[in-house]
mmCIF file of C-alpha atoms and ligand atoms in Angstrom:
data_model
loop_
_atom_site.group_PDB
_atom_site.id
_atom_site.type_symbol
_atom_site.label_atom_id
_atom_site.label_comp_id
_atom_site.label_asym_id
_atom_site.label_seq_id
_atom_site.Cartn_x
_atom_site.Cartn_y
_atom_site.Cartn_z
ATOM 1 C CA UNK E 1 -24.643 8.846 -16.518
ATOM 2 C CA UNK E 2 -26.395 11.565 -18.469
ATOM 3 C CA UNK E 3 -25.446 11.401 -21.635
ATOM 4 C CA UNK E 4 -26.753 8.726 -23.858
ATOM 5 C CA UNK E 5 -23.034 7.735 -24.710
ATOM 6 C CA UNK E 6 -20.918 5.879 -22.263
ATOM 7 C CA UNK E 7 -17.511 7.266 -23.463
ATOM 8 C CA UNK E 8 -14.237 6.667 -24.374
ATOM 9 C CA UNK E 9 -13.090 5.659 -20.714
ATOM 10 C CA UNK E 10 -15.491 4.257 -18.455
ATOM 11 C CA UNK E 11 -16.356 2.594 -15.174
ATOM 12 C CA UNK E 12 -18.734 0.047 -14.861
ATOM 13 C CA UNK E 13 -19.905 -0.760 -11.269
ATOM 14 C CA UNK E 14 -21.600 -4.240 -10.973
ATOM 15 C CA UNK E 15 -24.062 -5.671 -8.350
ATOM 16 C CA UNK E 16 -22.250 -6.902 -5.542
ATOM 17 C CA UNK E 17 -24.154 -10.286 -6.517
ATOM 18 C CA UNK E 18 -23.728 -10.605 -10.081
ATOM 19 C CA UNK E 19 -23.144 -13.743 -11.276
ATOM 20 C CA UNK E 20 -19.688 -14.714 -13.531
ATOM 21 C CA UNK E 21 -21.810 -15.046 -16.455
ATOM 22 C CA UNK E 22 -23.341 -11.556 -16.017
ATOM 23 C CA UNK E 23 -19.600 -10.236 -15.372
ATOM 24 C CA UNK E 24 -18.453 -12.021 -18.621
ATOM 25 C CA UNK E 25 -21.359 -10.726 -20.645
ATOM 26 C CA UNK E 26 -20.766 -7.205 -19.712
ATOM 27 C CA UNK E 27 -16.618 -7.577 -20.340
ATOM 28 C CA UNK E 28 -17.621 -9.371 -23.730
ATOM 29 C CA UNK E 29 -19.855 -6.347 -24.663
ATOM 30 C CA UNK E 30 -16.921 -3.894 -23.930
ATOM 31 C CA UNK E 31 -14.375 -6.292 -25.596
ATOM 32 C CA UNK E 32 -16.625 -6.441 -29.302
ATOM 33 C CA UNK E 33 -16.644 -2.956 -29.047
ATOM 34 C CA UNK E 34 -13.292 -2.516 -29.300
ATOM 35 C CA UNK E 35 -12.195 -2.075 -25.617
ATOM 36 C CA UNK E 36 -9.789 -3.025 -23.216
ATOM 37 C CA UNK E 37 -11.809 -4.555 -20.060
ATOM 38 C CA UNK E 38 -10.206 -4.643 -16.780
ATOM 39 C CA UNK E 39 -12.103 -6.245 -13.811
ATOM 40 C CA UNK E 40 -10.982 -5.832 -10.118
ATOM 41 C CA UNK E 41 -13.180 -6.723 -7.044
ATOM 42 C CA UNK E 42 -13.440 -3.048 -5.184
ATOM 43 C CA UNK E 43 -14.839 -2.073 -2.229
ATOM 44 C CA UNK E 44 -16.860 -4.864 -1.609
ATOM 45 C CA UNK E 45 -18.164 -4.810 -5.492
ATOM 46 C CA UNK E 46 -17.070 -5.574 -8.580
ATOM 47 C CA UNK E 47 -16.071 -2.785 -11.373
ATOM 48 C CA UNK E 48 -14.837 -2.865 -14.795
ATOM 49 C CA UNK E 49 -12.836 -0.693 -16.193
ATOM 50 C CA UNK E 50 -13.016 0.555 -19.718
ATOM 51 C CA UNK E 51 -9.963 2.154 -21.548
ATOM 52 C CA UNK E 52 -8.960 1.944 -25.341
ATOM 53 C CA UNK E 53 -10.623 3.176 -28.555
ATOM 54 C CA UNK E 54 -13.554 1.550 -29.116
ATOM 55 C CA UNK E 55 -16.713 2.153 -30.573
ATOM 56 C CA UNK E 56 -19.003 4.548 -27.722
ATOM 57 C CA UNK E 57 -21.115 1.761 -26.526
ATOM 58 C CA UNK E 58 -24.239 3.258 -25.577
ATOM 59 C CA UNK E 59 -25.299 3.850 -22.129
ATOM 60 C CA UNK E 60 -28.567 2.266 -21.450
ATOM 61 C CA UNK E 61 -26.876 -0.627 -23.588
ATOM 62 C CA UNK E 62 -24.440 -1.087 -20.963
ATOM 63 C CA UNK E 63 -27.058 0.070 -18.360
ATOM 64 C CA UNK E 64 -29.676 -2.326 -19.038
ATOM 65 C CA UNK E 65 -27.325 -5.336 -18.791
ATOM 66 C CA UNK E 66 -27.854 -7.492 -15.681
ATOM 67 C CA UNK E 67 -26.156 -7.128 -13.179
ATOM 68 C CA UNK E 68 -24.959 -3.432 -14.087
ATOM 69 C CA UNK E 69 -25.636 -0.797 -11.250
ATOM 70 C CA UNK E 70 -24.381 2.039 -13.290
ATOM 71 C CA UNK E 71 -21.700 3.264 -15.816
ATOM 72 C CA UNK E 72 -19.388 6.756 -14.799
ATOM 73 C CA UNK E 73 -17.189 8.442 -17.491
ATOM 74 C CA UNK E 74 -13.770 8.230 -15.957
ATOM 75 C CA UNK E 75 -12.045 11.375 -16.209
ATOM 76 C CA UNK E 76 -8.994 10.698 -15.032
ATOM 77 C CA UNK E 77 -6.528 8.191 -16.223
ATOM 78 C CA UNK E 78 -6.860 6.046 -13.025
ATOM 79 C CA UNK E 79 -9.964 3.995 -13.379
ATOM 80 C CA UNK E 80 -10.368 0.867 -11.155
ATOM 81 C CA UNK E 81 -8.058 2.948 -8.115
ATOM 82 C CA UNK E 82 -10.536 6.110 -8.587
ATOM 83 C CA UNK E 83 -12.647 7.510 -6.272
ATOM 84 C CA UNK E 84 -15.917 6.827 -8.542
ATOM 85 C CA UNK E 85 -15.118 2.609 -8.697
ATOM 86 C CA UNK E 86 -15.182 2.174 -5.061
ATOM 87 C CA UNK E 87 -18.185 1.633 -3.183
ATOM 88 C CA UNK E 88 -16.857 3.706 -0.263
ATOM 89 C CA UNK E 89 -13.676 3.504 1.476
ATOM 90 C CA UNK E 90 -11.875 -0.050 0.516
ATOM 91 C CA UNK E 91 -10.747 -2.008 3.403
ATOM 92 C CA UNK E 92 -7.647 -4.291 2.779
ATOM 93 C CA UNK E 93 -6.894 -7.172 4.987
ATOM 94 C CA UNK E 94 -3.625 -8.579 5.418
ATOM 95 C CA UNK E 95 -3.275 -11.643 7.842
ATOM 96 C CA UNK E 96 -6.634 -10.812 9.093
ATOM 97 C CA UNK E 97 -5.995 -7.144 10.136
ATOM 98 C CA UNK E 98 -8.227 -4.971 8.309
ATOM 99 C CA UNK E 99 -6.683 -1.923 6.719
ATOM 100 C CA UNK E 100 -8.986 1.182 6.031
ATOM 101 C CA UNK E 101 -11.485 0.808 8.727
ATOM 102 C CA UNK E 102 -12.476 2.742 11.733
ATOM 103 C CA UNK E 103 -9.499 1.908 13.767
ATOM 104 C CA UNK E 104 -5.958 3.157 12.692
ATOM 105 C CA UNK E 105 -3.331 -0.157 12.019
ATOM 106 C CA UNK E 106 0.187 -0.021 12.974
ATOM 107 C CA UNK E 107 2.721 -1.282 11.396
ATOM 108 C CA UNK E 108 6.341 -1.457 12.853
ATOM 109 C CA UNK E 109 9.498 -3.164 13.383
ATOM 110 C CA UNK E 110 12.963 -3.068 12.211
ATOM 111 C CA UNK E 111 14.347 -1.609 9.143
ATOM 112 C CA UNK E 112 15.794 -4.549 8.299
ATOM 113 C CA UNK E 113 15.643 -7.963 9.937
ATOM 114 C CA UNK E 114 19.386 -8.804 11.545
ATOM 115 C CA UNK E 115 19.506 -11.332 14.125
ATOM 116 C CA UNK E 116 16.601 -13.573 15.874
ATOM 117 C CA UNK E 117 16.813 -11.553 19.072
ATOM 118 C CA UNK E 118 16.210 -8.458 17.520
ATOM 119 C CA UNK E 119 13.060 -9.735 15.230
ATOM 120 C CA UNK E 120 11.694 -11.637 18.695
ATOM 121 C CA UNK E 121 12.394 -8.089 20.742
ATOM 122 C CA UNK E 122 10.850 -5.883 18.030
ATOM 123 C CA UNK E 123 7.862 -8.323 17.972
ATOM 124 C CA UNK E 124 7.557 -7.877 21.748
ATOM 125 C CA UNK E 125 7.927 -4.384 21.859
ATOM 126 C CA UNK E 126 5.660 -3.758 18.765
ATOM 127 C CA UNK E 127 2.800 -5.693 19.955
ATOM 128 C CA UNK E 128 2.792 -4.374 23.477
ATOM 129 C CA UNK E 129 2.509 -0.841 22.416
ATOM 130 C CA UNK E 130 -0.649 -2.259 19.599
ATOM 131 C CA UNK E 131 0.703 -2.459 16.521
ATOM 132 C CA UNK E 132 -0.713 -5.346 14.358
ATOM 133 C CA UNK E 133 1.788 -5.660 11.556
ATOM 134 C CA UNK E 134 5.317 -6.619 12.245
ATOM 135 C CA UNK E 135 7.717 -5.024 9.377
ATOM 136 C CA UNK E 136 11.056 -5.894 8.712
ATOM 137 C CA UNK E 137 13.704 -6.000 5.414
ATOM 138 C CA UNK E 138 14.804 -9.172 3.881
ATOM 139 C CA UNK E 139 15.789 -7.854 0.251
ATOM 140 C CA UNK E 140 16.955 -4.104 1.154
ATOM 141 C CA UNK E 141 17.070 -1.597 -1.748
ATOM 142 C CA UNK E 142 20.585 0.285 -0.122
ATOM 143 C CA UNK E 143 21.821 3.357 -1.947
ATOM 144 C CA UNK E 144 25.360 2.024 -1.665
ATOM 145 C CA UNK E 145 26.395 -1.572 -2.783
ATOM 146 C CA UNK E 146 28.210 -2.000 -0.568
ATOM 147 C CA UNK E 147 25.932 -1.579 2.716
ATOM 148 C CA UNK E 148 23.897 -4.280 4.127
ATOM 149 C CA UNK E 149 21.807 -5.727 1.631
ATOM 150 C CA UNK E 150 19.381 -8.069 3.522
ATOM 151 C CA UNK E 151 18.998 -11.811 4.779
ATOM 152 C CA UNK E 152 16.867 -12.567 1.899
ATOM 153 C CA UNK E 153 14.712 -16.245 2.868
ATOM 154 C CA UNK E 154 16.496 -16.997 6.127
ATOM 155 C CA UNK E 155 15.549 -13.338 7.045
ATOM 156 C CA UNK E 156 11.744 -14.097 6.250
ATOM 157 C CA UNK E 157 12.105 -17.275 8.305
ATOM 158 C CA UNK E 158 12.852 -15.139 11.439
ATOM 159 C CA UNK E 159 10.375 -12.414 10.535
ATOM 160 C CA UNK E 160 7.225 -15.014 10.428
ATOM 161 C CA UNK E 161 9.072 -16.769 13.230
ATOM 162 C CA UNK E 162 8.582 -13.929 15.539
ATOM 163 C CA UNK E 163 4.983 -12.624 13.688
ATOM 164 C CA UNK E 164 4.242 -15.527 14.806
ATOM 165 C CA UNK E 165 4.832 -15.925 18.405
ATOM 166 C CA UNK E 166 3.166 -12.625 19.229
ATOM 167 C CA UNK E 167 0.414 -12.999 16.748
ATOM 168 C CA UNK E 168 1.327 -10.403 14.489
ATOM 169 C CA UNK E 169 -0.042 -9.744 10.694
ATOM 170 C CA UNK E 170 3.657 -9.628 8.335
ATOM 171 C CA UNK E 171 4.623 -6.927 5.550
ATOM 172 C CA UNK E 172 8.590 -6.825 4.122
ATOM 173 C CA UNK E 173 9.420 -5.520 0.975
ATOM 174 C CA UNK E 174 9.972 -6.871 -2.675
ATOM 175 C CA UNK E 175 12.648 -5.746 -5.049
ATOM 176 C CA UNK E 176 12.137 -7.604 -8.352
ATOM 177 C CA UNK E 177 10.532 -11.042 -9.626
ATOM 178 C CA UNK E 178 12.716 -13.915 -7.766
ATOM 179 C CA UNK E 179 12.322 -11.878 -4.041
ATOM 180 C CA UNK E 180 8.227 -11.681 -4.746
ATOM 181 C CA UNK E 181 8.091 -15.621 -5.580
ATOM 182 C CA UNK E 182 9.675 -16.265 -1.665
ATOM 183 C CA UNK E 183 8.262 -13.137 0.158
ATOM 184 C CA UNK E 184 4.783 -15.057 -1.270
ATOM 185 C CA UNK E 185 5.927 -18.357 0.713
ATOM 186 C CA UNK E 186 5.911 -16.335 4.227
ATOM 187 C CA UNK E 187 4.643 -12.631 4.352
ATOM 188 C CA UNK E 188 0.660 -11.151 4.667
ATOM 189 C CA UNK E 189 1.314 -8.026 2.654
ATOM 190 C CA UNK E 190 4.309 -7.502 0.777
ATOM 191 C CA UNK E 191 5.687 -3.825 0.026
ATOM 192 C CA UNK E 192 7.033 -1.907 -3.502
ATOM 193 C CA UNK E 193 9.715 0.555 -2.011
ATOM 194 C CA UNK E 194 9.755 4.008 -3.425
ATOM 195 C CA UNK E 195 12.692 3.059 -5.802
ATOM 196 C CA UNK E 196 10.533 0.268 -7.092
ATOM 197 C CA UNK E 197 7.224 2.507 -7.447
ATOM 198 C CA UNK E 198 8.041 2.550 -10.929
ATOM 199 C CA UNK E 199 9.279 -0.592 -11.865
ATOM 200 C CA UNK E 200 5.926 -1.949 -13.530
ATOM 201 C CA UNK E 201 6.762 -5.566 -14.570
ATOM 202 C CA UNK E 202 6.961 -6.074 -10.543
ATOM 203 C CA UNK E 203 3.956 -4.127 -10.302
ATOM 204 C CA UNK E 204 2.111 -6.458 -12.782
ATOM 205 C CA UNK E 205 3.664 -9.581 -10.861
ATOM 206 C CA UNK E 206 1.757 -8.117 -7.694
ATOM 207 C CA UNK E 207 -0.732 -7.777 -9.180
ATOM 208 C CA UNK E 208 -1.248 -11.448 -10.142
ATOM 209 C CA UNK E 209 0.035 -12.848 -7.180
ATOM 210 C CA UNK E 210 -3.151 -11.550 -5.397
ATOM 211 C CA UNK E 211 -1.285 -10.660 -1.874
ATOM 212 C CA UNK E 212 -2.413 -7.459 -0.327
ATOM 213 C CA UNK E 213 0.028 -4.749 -1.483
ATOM 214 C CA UNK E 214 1.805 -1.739 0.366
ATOM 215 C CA UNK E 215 2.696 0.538 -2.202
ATOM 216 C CA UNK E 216 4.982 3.560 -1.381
ATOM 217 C CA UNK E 217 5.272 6.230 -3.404
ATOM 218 C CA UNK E 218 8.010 7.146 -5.253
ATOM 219 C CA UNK E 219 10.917 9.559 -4.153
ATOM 220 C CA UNK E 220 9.630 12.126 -7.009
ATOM 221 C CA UNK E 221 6.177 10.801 -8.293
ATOM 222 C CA UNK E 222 3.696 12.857 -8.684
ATOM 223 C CA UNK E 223 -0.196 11.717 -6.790
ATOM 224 C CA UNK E 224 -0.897 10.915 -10.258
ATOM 225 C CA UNK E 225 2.541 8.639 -10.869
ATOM 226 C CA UNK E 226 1.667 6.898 -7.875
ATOM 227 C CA UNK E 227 -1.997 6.251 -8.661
ATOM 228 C CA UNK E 228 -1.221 4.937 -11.957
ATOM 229 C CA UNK E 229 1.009 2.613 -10.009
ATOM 230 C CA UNK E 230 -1.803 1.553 -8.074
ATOM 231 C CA UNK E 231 -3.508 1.212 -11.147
ATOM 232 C CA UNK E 232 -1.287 -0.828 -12.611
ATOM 233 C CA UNK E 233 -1.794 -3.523 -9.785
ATOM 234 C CA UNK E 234 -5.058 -3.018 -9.905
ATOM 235 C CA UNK E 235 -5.619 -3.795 -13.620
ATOM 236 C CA UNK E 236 -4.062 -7.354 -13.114
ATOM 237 C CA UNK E 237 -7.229 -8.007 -10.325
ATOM 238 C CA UNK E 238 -5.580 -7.405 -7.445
ATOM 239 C CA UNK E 239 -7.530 -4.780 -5.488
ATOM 240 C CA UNK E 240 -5.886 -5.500 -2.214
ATOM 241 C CA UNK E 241 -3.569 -1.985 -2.127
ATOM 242 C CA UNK E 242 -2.445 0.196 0.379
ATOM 243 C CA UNK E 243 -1.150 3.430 -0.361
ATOM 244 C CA UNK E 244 1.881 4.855 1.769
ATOM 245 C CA UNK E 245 3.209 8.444 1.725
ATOM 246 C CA UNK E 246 6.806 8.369 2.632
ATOM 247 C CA UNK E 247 7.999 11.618 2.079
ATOM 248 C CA UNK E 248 9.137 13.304 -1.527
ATOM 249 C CA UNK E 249 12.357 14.721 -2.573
ATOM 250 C CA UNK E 250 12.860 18.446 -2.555
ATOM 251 C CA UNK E 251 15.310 21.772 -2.067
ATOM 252 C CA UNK E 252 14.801 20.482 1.731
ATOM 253 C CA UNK E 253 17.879 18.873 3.254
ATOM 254 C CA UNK E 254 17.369 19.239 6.974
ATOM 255 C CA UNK E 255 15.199 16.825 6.799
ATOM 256 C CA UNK E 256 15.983 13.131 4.884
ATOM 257 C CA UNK E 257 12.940 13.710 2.714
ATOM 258 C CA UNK E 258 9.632 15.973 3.061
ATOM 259 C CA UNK E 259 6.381 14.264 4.197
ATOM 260 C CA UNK E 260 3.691 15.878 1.956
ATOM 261 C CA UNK E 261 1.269 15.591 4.340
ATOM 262 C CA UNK E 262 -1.698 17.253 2.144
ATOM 263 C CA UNK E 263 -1.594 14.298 -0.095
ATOM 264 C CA UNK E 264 -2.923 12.162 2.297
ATOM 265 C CA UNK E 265 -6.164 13.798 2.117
ATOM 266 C CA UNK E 266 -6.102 14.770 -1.138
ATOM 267 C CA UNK E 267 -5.753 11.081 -2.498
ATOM 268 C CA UNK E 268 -8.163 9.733 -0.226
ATOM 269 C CA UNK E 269 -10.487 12.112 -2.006
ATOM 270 C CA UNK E 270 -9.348 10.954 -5.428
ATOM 271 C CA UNK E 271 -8.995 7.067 -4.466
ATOM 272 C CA UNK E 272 -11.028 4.637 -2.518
ATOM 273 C CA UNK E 273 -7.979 3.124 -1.606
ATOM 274 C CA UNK E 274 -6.791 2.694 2.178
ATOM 275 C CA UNK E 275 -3.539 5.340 2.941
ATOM 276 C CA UNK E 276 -0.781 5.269 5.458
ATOM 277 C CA UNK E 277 2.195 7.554 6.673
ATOM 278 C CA UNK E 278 5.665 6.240 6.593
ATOM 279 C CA UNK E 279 7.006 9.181 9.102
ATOM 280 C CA UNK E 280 10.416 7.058 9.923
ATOM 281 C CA UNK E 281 11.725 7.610 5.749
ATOM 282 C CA UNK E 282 9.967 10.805 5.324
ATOM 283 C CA UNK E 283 11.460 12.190 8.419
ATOM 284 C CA UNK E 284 14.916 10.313 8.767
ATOM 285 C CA UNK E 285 14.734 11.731 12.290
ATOM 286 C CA UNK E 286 13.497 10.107 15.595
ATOM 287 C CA UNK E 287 12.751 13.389 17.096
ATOM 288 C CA UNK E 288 10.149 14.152 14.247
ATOM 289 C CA UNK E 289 8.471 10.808 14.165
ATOM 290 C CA UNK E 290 6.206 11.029 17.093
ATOM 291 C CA UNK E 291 4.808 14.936 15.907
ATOM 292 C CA UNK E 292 4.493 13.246 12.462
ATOM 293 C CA UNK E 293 2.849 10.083 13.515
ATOM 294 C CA UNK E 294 -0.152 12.239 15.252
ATOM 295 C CA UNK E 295 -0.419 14.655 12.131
ATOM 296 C CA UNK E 296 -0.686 11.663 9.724
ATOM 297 C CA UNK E 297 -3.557 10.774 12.189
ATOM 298 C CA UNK E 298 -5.316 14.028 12.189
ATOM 299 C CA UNK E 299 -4.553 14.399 8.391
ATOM 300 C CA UNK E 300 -6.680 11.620 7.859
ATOM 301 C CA UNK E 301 -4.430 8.439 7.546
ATOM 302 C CA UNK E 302 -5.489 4.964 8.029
ATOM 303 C CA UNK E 303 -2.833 3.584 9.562
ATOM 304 C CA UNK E 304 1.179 3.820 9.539
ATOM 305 C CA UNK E 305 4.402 2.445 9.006
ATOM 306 C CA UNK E 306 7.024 2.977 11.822
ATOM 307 C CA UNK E 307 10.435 1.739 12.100
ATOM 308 C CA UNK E 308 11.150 0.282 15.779
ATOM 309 C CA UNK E 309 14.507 -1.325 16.820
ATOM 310 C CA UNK E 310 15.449 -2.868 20.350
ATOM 311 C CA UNK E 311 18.352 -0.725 20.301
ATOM 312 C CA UNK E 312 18.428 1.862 17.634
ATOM 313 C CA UNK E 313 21.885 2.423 18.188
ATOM 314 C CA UNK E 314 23.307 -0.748 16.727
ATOM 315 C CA UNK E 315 20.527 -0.889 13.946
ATOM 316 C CA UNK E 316 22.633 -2.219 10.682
ATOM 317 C CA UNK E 317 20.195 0.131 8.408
ATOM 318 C CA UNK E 318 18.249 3.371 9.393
ATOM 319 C CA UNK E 319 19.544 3.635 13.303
ATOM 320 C CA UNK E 320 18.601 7.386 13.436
ATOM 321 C CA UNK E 321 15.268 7.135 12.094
ATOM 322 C CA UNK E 322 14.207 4.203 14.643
ATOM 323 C CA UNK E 323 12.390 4.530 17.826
ATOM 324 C CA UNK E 324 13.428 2.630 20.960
ATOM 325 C CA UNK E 325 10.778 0.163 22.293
ATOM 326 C CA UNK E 326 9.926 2.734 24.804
ATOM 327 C CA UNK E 327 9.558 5.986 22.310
ATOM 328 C CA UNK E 328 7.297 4.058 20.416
ATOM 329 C CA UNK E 329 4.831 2.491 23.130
ATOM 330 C CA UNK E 330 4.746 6.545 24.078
ATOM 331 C CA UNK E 331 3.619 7.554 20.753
ATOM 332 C CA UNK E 332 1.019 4.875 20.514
ATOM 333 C CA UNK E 333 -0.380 5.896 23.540
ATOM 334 C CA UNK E 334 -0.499 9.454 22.161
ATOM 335 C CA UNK E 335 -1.755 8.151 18.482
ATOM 336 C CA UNK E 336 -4.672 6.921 20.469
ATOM 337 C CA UNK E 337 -5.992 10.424 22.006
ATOM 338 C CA UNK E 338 -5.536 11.888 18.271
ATOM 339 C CA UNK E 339 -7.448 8.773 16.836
ATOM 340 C CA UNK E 340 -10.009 9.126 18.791
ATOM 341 C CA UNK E 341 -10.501 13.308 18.380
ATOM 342 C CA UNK E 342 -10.528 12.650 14.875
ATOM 343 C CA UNK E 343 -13.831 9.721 15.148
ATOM 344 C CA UNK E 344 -11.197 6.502 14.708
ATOM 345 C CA UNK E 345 -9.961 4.287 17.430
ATOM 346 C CA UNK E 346 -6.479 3.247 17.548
HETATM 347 C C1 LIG P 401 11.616 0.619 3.818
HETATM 348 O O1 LIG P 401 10.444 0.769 4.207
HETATM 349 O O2 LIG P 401 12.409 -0.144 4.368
HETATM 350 C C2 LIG P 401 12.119 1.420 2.682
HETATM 351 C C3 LIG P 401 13.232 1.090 2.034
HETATM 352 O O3 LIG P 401 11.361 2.483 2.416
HETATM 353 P P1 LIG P 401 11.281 3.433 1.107
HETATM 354 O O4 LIG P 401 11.054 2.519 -0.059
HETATM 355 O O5 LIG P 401 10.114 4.304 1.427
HETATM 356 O O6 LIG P 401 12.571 4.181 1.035
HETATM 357 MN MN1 LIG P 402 14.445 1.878 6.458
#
């Protein structure tokens, strides 16, 4: 940093090898000063994150600490999520797929899990074609009561059942507090919907648990809404987070939402956090999945989140967003050409 004065809010980015004590030490500085200290494990470091109204601690103070690489002004509101705390691109891994890397993950499966035949032919078909994350709904966030709501555990049971048999990493969603403490017995990665982007209690509780996170945005958050969700996890040390673009409400009703593409490089320029393309809920449309899928690619996107059901037709939730096993194994074999114009491998 320049100045002589760290700031208001700041960043503190720690030697991959610093000991707890020097950790402590630096949080116990910030803390006597008067700030709130937040400490996540980033991208393969540790940072702490500065916020509150203390006393400006100065610089070379802070610098001269062990175990203190450097200290950044944050500028924007998101500290441990920014850009400027990473050390690099953050990979997340969930179930021992890595998230964020060179090669672009997909995740797919069923909107919501329905019957053991279905989860055990989505698994087959999702796996053939390369995905590496097998999704599926057990607590479903449906616009109408009265729609189906989920299978809740049993449904979990059959999603890790199936995971399982074809070796496949797990993701389903979470809705509030009592859903998170069973999705925690059985899934790799568990997901806040758009409707829950904002719902920061379950945010915090994600946080804690320490599970790798797949947060969508919200149906009208702004990139900074849905960074400060991030952030939110983040602050409770949970550093695991995927960000997923899933299309934004507008004037636009041909479409089921609009997938605001740009965002996906614009947030990987203010984040160090992994992103992914949800083109099945942005979209709502099987037609427009495929061109979407490839454009996420060539946008940038680390990976994405694709709804696949044995037979689309009979799907209990989202039928007309959902790709047949063979529509998908095509546009994985076309993902593949785009990864690899664009340097990744898929
Ligand atoms: C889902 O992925 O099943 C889902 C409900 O998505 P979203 O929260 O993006 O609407
Ligand atoms: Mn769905």
């Amino acid at each position: 940093m320049s100045s002589d004065q760290a700031g208001k809010n700041m960043i503190v980015l720690m030697d991959t090898g610093s000991s707890r004590d020097q950790l402590e030490a630096v949080m116990e500085r910030l803390v006597s000063s008067g700030f709130q200290a937040r400490m996540m494990r980033g991208a393969g470091r540790f940072v702490i994150g500065a916020s509150g109204d203390g006393e400006a601690v100065p610089s070379p103070d802070l610098e001269g600490m062990p175990g203190v690489i450097g200290v950044i002004p944050a500028t924007r509101p998101y500290k441990l999520v920014s850009r400027e705390a990473g050390g690099g691109n953050s990979v997340v891994e969930a179930g021992g797929v890595e998230i964020g890397g060179c090669r672009i993950v997909i995740m797919a499966g069923p909107c919501a899990v329905e019957t053991p035949e279905q989860m055990h032919a989505a698994a087959r078909a999702v796996s053939l074609a390369g995905a590496k994350i097998l999704r599926g709904g057990a607590f479903k966030p449906r616009t109408s009561p009265y729609s189906f709501q989920g299978l809740e555990e049993e449904g979990l049971k059959l999603l890790t059942g199936a995971a399982r048999e074809y070796g496949l990493a797990t993701v389903t969603e979470v809705v509030d507090l009592p859903s998170l403490d069973i999705a925690l017995k059985y899934v790799d990665m568990v997901q806040i919907g758009a409707r829950n982007m904002q719902n920061f209690r379950l945010l915090q509780a994600v946080g804690r648990a320490g599970r790798p996170v797949l947060l969508k945005r919200g149906l009208s958050a702004t990139v900074e809404e849905w960074l400060m969700a991030a952030e939110y996890i983040a602050s409770e040390g949970n550093a695991g987070i995927v960000l997923c673009e899933r299309g934004i409400r507008t004037f636009e009703t041909s479409t089921r939402n609009t997938l605001d593409l740009s965002a996906v490089p614009l947030v990987k320029g203010l984040s160090h956090l992994p992103v992914v393309v949800d083109p099945s809920h942005a979209t709502g449309m099987r037609g427009l999945v495929g061109p979407m899928s490839l454009a996420a690619v060539a946008a940038g996107a680390d990976g994405l989140l694709i709804e696949v059901h044995p037979d689309p037709r009979k799907a209990l939730c989202d039928g007309p967003q959902s790709l047949s096993p063979e529509e998908f194994q095509k546009v994985a074999v076309e993902l593949r050409a785009v990864a690899v114009a664009v340097g990744r491998a898929a």
